[in-house]
CSV table of C-alpha atoms in Angstrom, one decimal:
chain,number,residue,atom,x,y,z
M,1,MET,CA,0.0,0.0,0.0
M,2,SER,CA,1.4,3.4,-1.0
M,3,GLN,CA,0.9,6.7,0.7
M,4,PRO,CA,-2.2,8.4,-0.6
M,5,THR,CA,-1.4,11.5,-2.7
M,6,LYS,CA,-4.8,12.7,-4.0
M,7,LYS,CA,-8.5,11.9,-3.8
M,8,LEU,CA,-10.2,10.1,-6.6
M,9,ILE,CA,-13.0,11.9,-8.6
M,10,LEU,CA,-16.4,10.6,-7.9
M,11,SER,CA,-19.5,11.3,-9.9
M,12,THR,CA,-21.9,13.0,-7.5
M,13,GLU,CA,-24.2,15.9,-8.0
M,14,CYS,CA,-25.1,17.0,-4.5
M,15,VAL,CA,-22.1,16.2,-2.3
M,16,PRO,CA,-18.5,17.3,-3.0
M,17,ASP,CA,-16.2,14.5,-4.1
M,18,ASP,CA,-13.8,14.9,-1.1
M,19,ILE,CA,-16.7,14.7,1.3
M,20,VAL,CA,-18.0,11.4,-0.3
M,21,PHE,CA,-14.5,10.0,-0.2
M,22,ASP,CA,-14.1,10.9,3.5
M,23,ILE,CA,-17.5,9.4,4.4
M,24,LEU,CA,-16.7,6.1,2.6
M,25,THR,CA,-13.3,5.7,4.4
M,26,ARG,CA,-15.2,5.7,7.7
M,27,LEU,CA,-17.6,2.9,6.8
M,28,PRO,CA,-17.1,-0.8,7.9
M,29,VAL,CA,-15.7,-3.3,5.5
M,30,LYS,CA,-19.0,-5.2,5.0
M,31,SER,CA,-20.8,-2.0,3.9
M,32,LEU,CA,-18.0,-1.1,1.5
M,33,ILE,CA,-18.1,-4.5,-0.2
M,34,ARG,CA,-21.9,-4.1,-0.8
M,35,PHE,CA,-21.4,-0.5,-2.1
M,36,ARG,CA,-19.1,-1.8,-4.8
M,37,CYS,CA,-22.2,-3.0,-6.6
M,38,VAL,CA,-23.9,0.4,-6.6
M,39,SER,CA,-21.9,1.9,-9.5
M,40,LYS,CA,-18.7,1.6,-11.5
M,41,SER,CA,-17.3,4.8,-9.9
M,42,LEU,CA,-17.8,3.6,-6.4
M,43,ASN,CA,-16.3,0.2,-7.2
M,44,SER,CA,-13.3,2.0,-8.8
M,45,THR,CA,-12.8,4.2,-5.7
M,46,ILE,CA,-13.2,1.4,-3.1
M,47,THR,CA,-10.8,-0.9,-4.9
M,48,SER,CA,-8.1,1.8,-5.5
M,49,ARG,CA,-4.8,1.7,-3.6
M,50,ILE,CA,-5.4,5.2,-2.3
M,51,PHE,CA,-8.7,4.4,-0.7
M,52,ILE,CA,-7.5,1.0,0.7
M,53,THR,CA,-4.6,2.8,2.4
M,54,THR,CA,-6.6,5.6,3.8
M,55,HIS,CA,-9.3,3.2,5.1
M,56,PHE,CA,-6.6,1.0,6.7
M,57,LYS,CA,-4.9,3.9,8.5
M,58,LEU,CA,-8.2,5.2,9.9
M,59,ASN,CA,-9.1,1.7,11.2
M,60,GLU,CA,-5.7,1.3,12.7
M,61,ALA,CA,-6.0,4.5,14.6
M,62,LYS,CA,-9.4,3.5,15.8
M,63,SER,CA,-8.1,0.1,16.9
M,64,LEU,CA,-5.3,1.7,18.9
M,65,SER,CA,-7.7,4.1,20.6
M,66,ASN,CA,-10.0,1.3,21.6
M,67,LYS,CA,-7.3,-0.6,23.6
M,68,ASP,CA,-8.7,0.8,26.8
M,69,SER,CA,-11.9,-1.2,26.3
M,70,HIS,CA,-10.0,-4.2,27.8
M,71,ASN,CA,-11.4,-6.6,25.1
M,72,ASP,CA,-9.0,-9.3,23.8
M,73,TYR,CA,-9.5,-11.6,20.9
M,74,LEU,CA,-8.8,-15.3,21.0
M,75,LEU,CA,-8.5,-17.0,17.6
M,76,TYR,CA,-8.2,-20.6,16.5
M,77,THR,CA,-8.6,-22.8,13.4
M,78,SER,CA,-10.2,-26.2,13.5
M,79,LYS,CA,-12.1,-28.7,11.3
M,80,SER,CA,-15.3,-27.0,10.2
M,81,GLU,CA,-18.6,-27.6,12.1
M,82,TYR,CA,-20.7,-25.8,9.5
M,83,PHE,CA,-18.9,-26.4,6.2
M,84,SER,CA,-17.8,-29.7,4.7
M,85,PHE,CA,-15.8,-32.1,7.0
M,86,ASN,CA,-12.6,-31.6,5.1
M,87,GLU,CA,-12.7,-27.8,5.3
M,88,GLU,CA,-11.2,-25.6,8.0
M,89,GLU,CA,-12.5,-22.5,9.7
M,90,LEU,CA,-11.1,-19.6,11.7
M,91,VAL,CA,-13.2,-18.9,14.8
M,92,ALA,CA,-12.9,-15.6,16.7
M,93,PHE,CA,-13.9,-14.9,20.3
M,94,VAL,CA,-13.9,-11.6,22.1
M,95,CYS,CA,-13.0,-11.7,25.8
M,96,ASN,CA,-14.0,-8.8,28.0
M,97,ARG,CA,-12.6,-7.7,31.4
M,98,ASP,CA,-15.0,-10.1,33.2
M,99,HIS,CA,-13.6,-13.1,31.3
M,100,ILE,CA,-16.8,-13.6,29.3
M,101,LEU,CA,-16.0,-15.2,25.9
M,102,THR,CA,-18.4,-14.4,23.1
M,103,GLU,CA,-18.0,-15.9,19.6
M,104,ILE,CA,-18.1,-13.1,17.1
M,105,SER,CA,-17.3,-14.7,13.7
M,106,ARG,CA,-16.4,-17.8,11.7
M,107,PHE,CA,-14.5,-17.7,8.4
M,108,LYS,CA,-13.9,-20.4,5.9
M,109,THR,CA,-10.2,-20.7,5.3
M,110,PRO,CA,-8.9,-20.5,1.7
M,111,PHE,CA,-7.9,-24.2,1.6
M,112,CYS,CA,-9.0,-27.4,3.4
M,113,PHE,CA,-6.6,-29.0,5.9
M,114,LEU,CA,-6.0,-31.9,3.5
M,115,ASP,CA,-4.1,-29.5,1.2
M,116,GLY,CA,-1.4,-29.2,3.9
M,117,TYR,CA,-1.9,-25.5,4.6
M,118,PHE,CA,-1.9,-24.0,8.1
M,119,VAL,CA,-2.0,-20.6,9.7
M,120,ASN,CA,1.6,-19.5,10.4
M,121,CYS,CA,1.2,-15.9,11.7
M,122,PHE,CA,-1.1,-12.9,11.5
M,123,CYS,CA,-0.9,-9.1,11.9
M,124,ASN,CA,-3.6,-6.4,11.8
M,125,GLY,CA,-6.3,-8.7,10.5
M,126,ILE,CA,-4.1,-10.3,7.8
M,127,PHE,CA,-3.1,-14.0,8.0
M,128,CYS,CA,-0.2,-15.8,6.6
M,129,LEU,CA,-0.6,-19.4,5.6
M,130,SER,CA,2.0,-21.9,4.4
M,131,ARG,CA,2.4,-25.5,3.5
M,132,TYR,CA,4.3,-28.3,5.3
M,133,ASP,CA,5.8,-29.8,2.2
M,134,ASP,CA,6.8,-26.9,-0.1
M,135,ASP,CA,7.6,-23.2,-0.1
M,136,THR,CA,4.0,-22.0,-1.0
M,137,ILE,CA,2.9,-19.0,1.1
M,138,ILE,CA,-0.4,-17.1,0.9
M,139,CYS,CA,-1.7,-13.9,2.5
M,140,TRP,CA,-5.4,-14.1,3.5
M,141,ASN,CA,-7.8,-11.3,4.6
M,142,PRO,CA,-10.9,-13.1,6.1
M,143,SER,CA,-12.9,-9.9,6.4
M,144,ILE,CA,-13.2,-9.6,2.6
M,145,ARG,CA,-12.8,-13.4,1.8
M,146,LYS,CA,-9.8,-12.9,-0.4
M,147,PHE,CA,-6.3,-14.3,-0.5
M,148,LYS,CA,-3.1,-13.8,-2.5
M,149,MET,CA,-0.6,-16.4,-3.5
M,150,LEU,CA,2.9,-14.9,-3.0
M,151,ALA,CA,5.7,-14.8,-5.5
M,152,PRO,CA,8.1,-17.8,-5.1
M,153,ALA,CA,10.7,-17.5,-2.4
M,154,LEU,CA,14.3,-17.1,-3.4
M,155,LEU,CA,15.7,-19.6,-0.9
M,156,THR,CA,14.2,-22.9,-2.0
M,157,GLU,CA,16.8,-25.5,-0.9
M,158,PHE,CA,15.9,-27.8,2.0
M,159,PHE,CA,16.0,-26.4,5.6
M,160,SER,CA,15.1,-28.2,8.8
M,161,TRP,CA,13.0,-25.3,10.1
M,162,VAL,CA,11.4,-22.4,8.4
M,163,THR,CA,9.8,-19.7,10.5
M,164,LEU,CA,7.6,-16.9,9.1
M,165,GLY,CA,6.8,-13.5,10.7
M,166,LEU,CA,4.2,-11.1,9.3
M,167,ALA,CA,4.5,-7.4,10.2
M,168,TYR,CA,3.1,-4.0,9.2
M,169,ASN,CA,5.7,-1.5,8.0
M,170,SER,CA,4.4,1.9,9.3
M,171,GLN,CA,6.9,4.0,7.4
M,172,ASN,CA,5.5,3.2,3.9
M,173,ASN,CA,2.2,1.6,4.8
M,174,ASP,CA,3.0,-1.9,3.7
M,175,PHE,CA,3.1,-5.5,5.0
M,176,LYS,CA,6.3,-7.5,5.2
M,177,ILE,CA,7.0,-11.2,5.8
M,178,LEU,CA,10.3,-12.3,7.3
M,179,ARG,CA,11.3,-15.9,6.3
M,180,LEU,CA,14.0,-17.4,8.6
M,181,MET,CA,15.5,-20.7,7.6
M,182,CYS,CA,17.5,-22.9,9.9
M,183,SER,CA,19.2,-26.4,9.5
M,184,GLN,CA,20.6,-29.1,11.6
M,185,LYS,CA,23.6,-31.3,10.7
M,186,SER,CA,22.8,-34.2,8.5
M,187,ASP,CA,23.1,-37.8,9.8
M,188,GLU,CA,25.5,-38.5,6.9
M,189,GLU,CA,27.9,-35.7,8.0
M,190,PRO,CA,27.5,-35.3,11.8
M,191,ASP,CA,30.9,-33.7,12.1
M,192,GLY,CA,30.5,-31.4,9.1
M,193,PRO,CA,30.5,-27.7,9.2
M,194,ASP,CA,27.5,-25.8,10.6
M,195,ARG,CA,25.2,-24.3,8.1
M,196,PRO,CA,24.4,-20.7,8.9
M,197,ALA,CA,20.8,-19.5,9.2
M,198,GLU,CA,19.5,-17.5,6.2
M,199,ALA,CA,16.7,-15.0,5.9
M,200,GLU,CA,14.7,-13.2,3.2
M,201,VAL,CA,12.0,-10.5,3.3
M,202,TYR,CA,8.8,-10.3,1.2
M,203,THR,CA,7.1,-6.9,0.5
M,204,LEU,CA,3.4,-7.1,-0.3
M,205,SER,CA,3.2,-3.9,-2.4
M,206,THR,CA,5.9,-5.2,-4.8
M,207,ASP,CA,5.1,-8.9,-4.5
M,208,SER,CA,8.8,-9.7,-4.3
M,209,TRP,CA,11.5,-11.3,-2.1
M,210,ARG,CA,15.0,-10.2,-1.3
M,211,LYS,CA,17.7,-11.7,0.9
M,212,VAL,CA,18.8,-10.0,4.1
M,213,VAL,CA,21.9,-10.7,6.2
M,214,ILE,CA,21.4,-11.9,9.7
M,215,SER,CA,23.9,-9.7,11.6
M,216,VAL,CA,23.2,-8.8,15.2
M,217,ASP,CA,26.3,-6.7,15.9
M,218,SER,CA,29.8,-5.9,14.6
M,219,SER,CA,31.5,-8.5,16.7
M,220,GLU,CA,29.1,-11.3,15.5
M,221,PRO,CA,28.5,-10.8,11.8
M,222,ASN,CA,26.3,-13.9,11.6
M,223,ILE,CA,24.4,-15.7,14.3
M,224,GLY,CA,25.5,-18.9,12.7
M,225,TYR,CA,23.9,-22.3,13.3
M,226,VAL,CA,20.4,-22.1,14.7
M,227,TYR,CA,18.6,-25.3,15.8
M,228,HIS,CA,15.1,-23.8,15.4
M,229,THR,CA,13.1,-20.8,16.5
M,230,SER,CA,9.8,-20.1,18.2
M,231,PRO,CA,6.9,-18.4,16.4
M,232,PHE,CA,7.4,-14.6,15.8
M,233,ILE,CA,5.5,-12.0,17.7
M,234,PHE,CA,5.2,-8.4,16.5
M,235,PHE,CA,5.9,-5.8,19.1
M,236,ASN,CA,7.4,-2.3,19.2
M,237,GLY,CA,7.9,-2.2,15.4
M,238,ALA,CA,9.9,-5.4,15.4
M,239,LEU,CA,9.4,-9.2,15.0
M,240,HIS,CA,10.7,-11.3,17.9
M,241,CYS,CA,11.4,-15.0,18.2
M,242,ILE,CA,13.5,-17.2,20.5
M,243,ALA,CA,16.5,-18.6,18.7
M,244,PHE,CA,18.3,-21.7,19.8
M,245,THR,CA,22.1,-21.9,19.1
M,246,ASN,CA,25.1,-23.8,20.4
M,247,ASN,CA,25.7,-20.9,22.8
M,248,GLY,CA,22.2,-21.0,24.3
M,249,ARG,CA,18.9,-19.3,23.8
M,250,PHE,CA,18.2,-15.6,23.1
M,251,ILE,CA,15.6,-13.4,21.5
M,252,LEU,CA,16.3,-12.5,17.9
M,253,SER,CA,14.5,-9.3,16.9
M,254,PHE,CA,14.0,-7.9,13.4
M,255,GLU,CA,13.2,-4.2,13.0
M,256,VAL,CA,10.7,-4.0,10.2
M,257,ASN,CA,11.3,-0.4,9.1
M,258,ASP,CA,15.1,-0.5,8.7
M,259,GLU,CA,15.4,-4.3,8.4
M,260,ARG,CA,18.0,-4.8,11.0
M,261,PHE,CA,18.5,-7.8,13.4
M,262,HIS,CA,19.2,-7.4,17.1
M,263,LYS,CA,20.0,-9.9,19.9
M,264,ILE,CA,18.2,-9.6,23.2
M,265,MET,CA,19.4,-11.9,26.0
M,266,LEU,CA,16.9,-13.8,28.1
M,267,PRO,CA,17.1,-13.8,31.9
M,268,GLN,CA,19.5,-16.5,33.1
M,269,ASP,CA,17.1,-17.9,35.7
M,270,SER,CA,14.5,-18.5,33.0
M,271,LEU,CA,16.3,-21.3,31.2
M,272,ASP,CA,15.1,-24.3,33.3
M,273,GLY,CA,11.4,-24.5,32.3
M,274,TYR,CA,10.1,-27.2,30.0
M,275,GLN,CA,8.2,-24.8,27.8
M,276,GLY,CA,8.4,-21.1,27.1
M,277,CYS,CA,7.0,-18.5,24.7
M,278,LEU,CA,7.2,-14.8,24.0
M,279,GLY,CA,4.2,-12.5,24.5
M,280,VAL,CA,3.1,-8.9,25.3
M,281,PHE,CA,2.2,-8.7,29.0
M,282,LYS,CA,0.3,-5.4,29.9
M,283,GLY,CA,2.1,-3.5,27.1
M,284,LEU,CA,5.6,-5.0,27.8
M,285,LEU,CA,7.7,-7.7,26.1
M,286,ALA,CA,7.4,-10.9,28.2
M,287,PHE,CA,8.8,-14.4,28.3
M,288,ILE,CA,6.5,-16.9,29.9
M,289,VAL,CA,8.0,-20.2,31.2
M,290,LEU,CA,6.3,-23.3,32.6
M,291,SER,CA,8.4,-25.0,35.4
M,292,ARG,CA,9.3,-28.7,35.6
M,293,ASP,CA,8.1,-28.9,39.2
M,294,ILE,CA,5.5,-31.4,40.4
M,295,ASP,CA,3.2,-28.5,41.3
M,296,PRO,CA,3.1,-26.5,38.0
M,297,ILE,CA,4.5,-22.9,38.3
M,298,CYS,CA,4.4,-20.3,35.7
M,299,ASP,CA,7.1,-17.7,35.6
M,300,ILE,CA,6.2,-14.5,33.8
M,301,TRP,CA,9.3,-12.5,33.0
M,302,VAL,CA,8.7,-8.9,31.9
M,303,MET,CA,11.2,-6.5,30.3
M,304,LYS,CA,10.4,-3.2,32.1
M,305,GLU,CA,12.6,-1.2,29.7
M,306,TYR,CA,12.7,-2.6,26.1
M,307,GLY,CA,16.1,-3.8,25.1
M,308,LEU,CA,17.6,-3.5,28.6
M,309,VAL,CA,18.5,-6.9,29.8
M,310,GLU,CA,18.9,-5.7,33.4
M,311,SER,CA,15.2,-4.7,33.5
M,312,TRP,CA,13.9,-8.3,33.3
M,313,THR,CA,11.6,-8.9,36.4
M,314,ARG,CA,9.9,-12.1,37.4
M,315,LYS,CA,6.4,-13.0,38.7
M,316,SER,CA,5.8,-16.6,39.7
M,317,VAL,CA,2.2,-17.9,40.0
M,318,PRO,CA,0.9,-21.5,40.5
M,319,ILE,CA,-1.4,-22.8,37.7
M,320,ASP,CA,-3.2,-26.0,36.8
M,321,TRP,CA,-1.3,-28.3,34.5
M,322,ILE,CA,-1.5,-27.5,30.8
M,323,HIS,CA,-0.1,-29.5,27.9
M,324,SER,CA,0.8,-26.6,25.5
M,325,LEU,CA,1.2,-22.9,26.2
M,326,PHE,CA,0.3,-20.5,23.3
M,327,GLY,CA,0.8,-17.1,24.8
M,328,VAL,CA,-0.4,-14.3,27.0
M,329,THR,CA,-2.9,-11.5,26.6
M,330,ASP,CA,-2.2,-7.8,27.2
M,331,ASN,CA,-4.2,-8.1,30.4
M,332,GLY,CA,-2.1,-11.0,31.7
M,333,GLU,CA,-4.3,-14.1,30.9
M,334,LEU,CA,-2.6,-17.2,29.5
M,335,PHE,CA,-4.1,-19.4,26.9
M,336,GLY,CA,-3.1,-23.0,26.4
M,337,ILE,CA,-4.4,-26.5,26.0
M,338,ALA,CA,-4.9,-29.3,28.6
M,339,THR,CA,-7.6,-31.5,27.3
M,340,GLU,CA,-9.5,-28.6,25.8
M,341,LEU,CA,-8.7,-25.0,25.0
M,342,ASN,CA,-8.3,-22.9,28.2
M,343,LEU,CA,-8.0,-19.3,29.1
M,344,ILE,CA,-6.2,-18.8,32.4
M,345,ASP,CA,-5.9,-15.8,34.7
M,346,PRO,CA,-3.0,-16.8,37.0
M,347,GLU,CA,-3.4,-13.9,39.4
M,348,LYS,CA,-7.1,-14.6,40.1
M,349,ASN,CA,-6.7,-18.4,39.8
M,350,LEU,CA,-9.4,-18.6,37.1
M,351,ASN,CA,-9.4,-21.3,34.5
M,352,GLN,CA,-12.0,-20.9,31.8
M,353,ASN,CA,-12.6,-23.9,29.5
M,354,ILE,CA,-13.5,-23.2,25.9
M,355,LEU,CA,-15.4,-26.3,24.8
M,356,VAL,CA,-13.2,-27.2,21.9
M,357,SER,CA,-11.3,-30.5,22.0
M,358,LYS,CA,-7.5,-30.1,21.4
M,359,ARG,CA,-7.6,-32.9,18.7
M,360,TYR,CA,-9.7,-30.5,16.5
M,361,ILE,CA,-7.5,-27.4,17.0
M,362,ARG,CA,-4.8,-26.8,14.4
M,363,TRP,CA,-3.7,-23.3,15.4
M,364,VAL,CA,-4.3,-20.8,18.2
M,365,GLY,CA,-3.6,-17.1,18.3
M,366,TYR,CA,-4.3,-14.0,20.3
M,367,ALA,CA,-4.8,-10.4,19.3
M,368,SER,CA,-5.4,-7.2,21.3
M,369,ASN,CA,-7.3,-6.0,18.3
M,370,PHE,CA,-9.0,-7.7,15.4
M,371,MET,CA,-9.3,-4.9,12.9
M,372,GLU,CA,-10.9,-5.3,9.5
M,373,SER,CA,-9.4,-3.9,6.3
M,374,LEU,CA,-9.6,-3.8,2.5
M,375,VAL,CA,-6.0,-5.1,2.1
M,376,LEU,CA,-5.9,-7.5,-0.9
M,377,LEU,CA,-9.1,-6.1,-2.3
M,378,ASP,CA,-7.2,-4.7,-5.3
M,379,GLY,CA,-5.4,-7.9,-6.2
M,380,GLY,CA,-6.5,-10.9,-4.2
M,381,LYS,CA,-8.5,-14.0,-5.3
M,382,CYS,CA,-12.0,-14.5,-3.9
M,383,ILE,CA,-12.8,-17.6,-1.7
M,384,LEU,CA,-15.8,-19.3,-3.1
């Protein structure tokens, strides 16, 4: 999406063109999709890059201003209950400050689970899907039921782990995808040289990839061999994941605007847990760790000052046993899976069961906002 430079001319007799344009940018996505059928001029305006960008920026500002509402959004994909058995759906819940979960929407995903696609990451209402067995990647906007098959990646040789991160580039109003590839030594050459991690970046507006160098500082020009990484989270204008190397674990961050990598050390006392994940806890970068003790303990490490290792602080709370930890909401609730999907408030000792069996869940995510947009309307394919 490019920066809007001028308003499009609309055919109206009673209302000035700029007023019509301004009114349209403030309407919800569902209404705008219907209004495309009114006239060719409206359809041309609503599908233009200028309009899509203006509408997106207004929705983004509104979404940020609504953060004080204390509503969170829990998302998951599963086998469809309403479509055919082989199809998959995205289910969205809104959770208010009283821990009341209300289903607000269901969307049919672009492909069925038998095709091998799964949700990899999402940002500002846009989802990134990939396949297990090849390098195919798509972007999907469920609010307009359209998806885009991305241009082929540059790095196509085999890697043991491939991690994707989707982020919004605020400097030029665009979306970017970071593709980080890692490998392990082969069984045929266990004593062979380490294979350095590699990375490339995709830009939505140009539909193209380019390689980027993974350099975290001048003394360490390349992070070298990475066993695997955790999923990315987007925070403070950067993508973050936990990287595993021969020298231990650390947070690898990638600034989206200037495309630079940085290394953030994890707290030393946090390395004994059996499972950990990154999250945003009450507006701060956090590392959540489940202990190996008989009585489960959750350590919530919060970085009080972003980038300053000395500012890590810990809060330990007892929790019920959970099998998999997915993340933490802005208000401090954890979500994970025991036998079913659970939303846990460790401070209030609340454990809310969402009646979805873990065997049907393929992906779980959380968002502090679930904004709709017209992104991909000017070039995406429609989901039938």
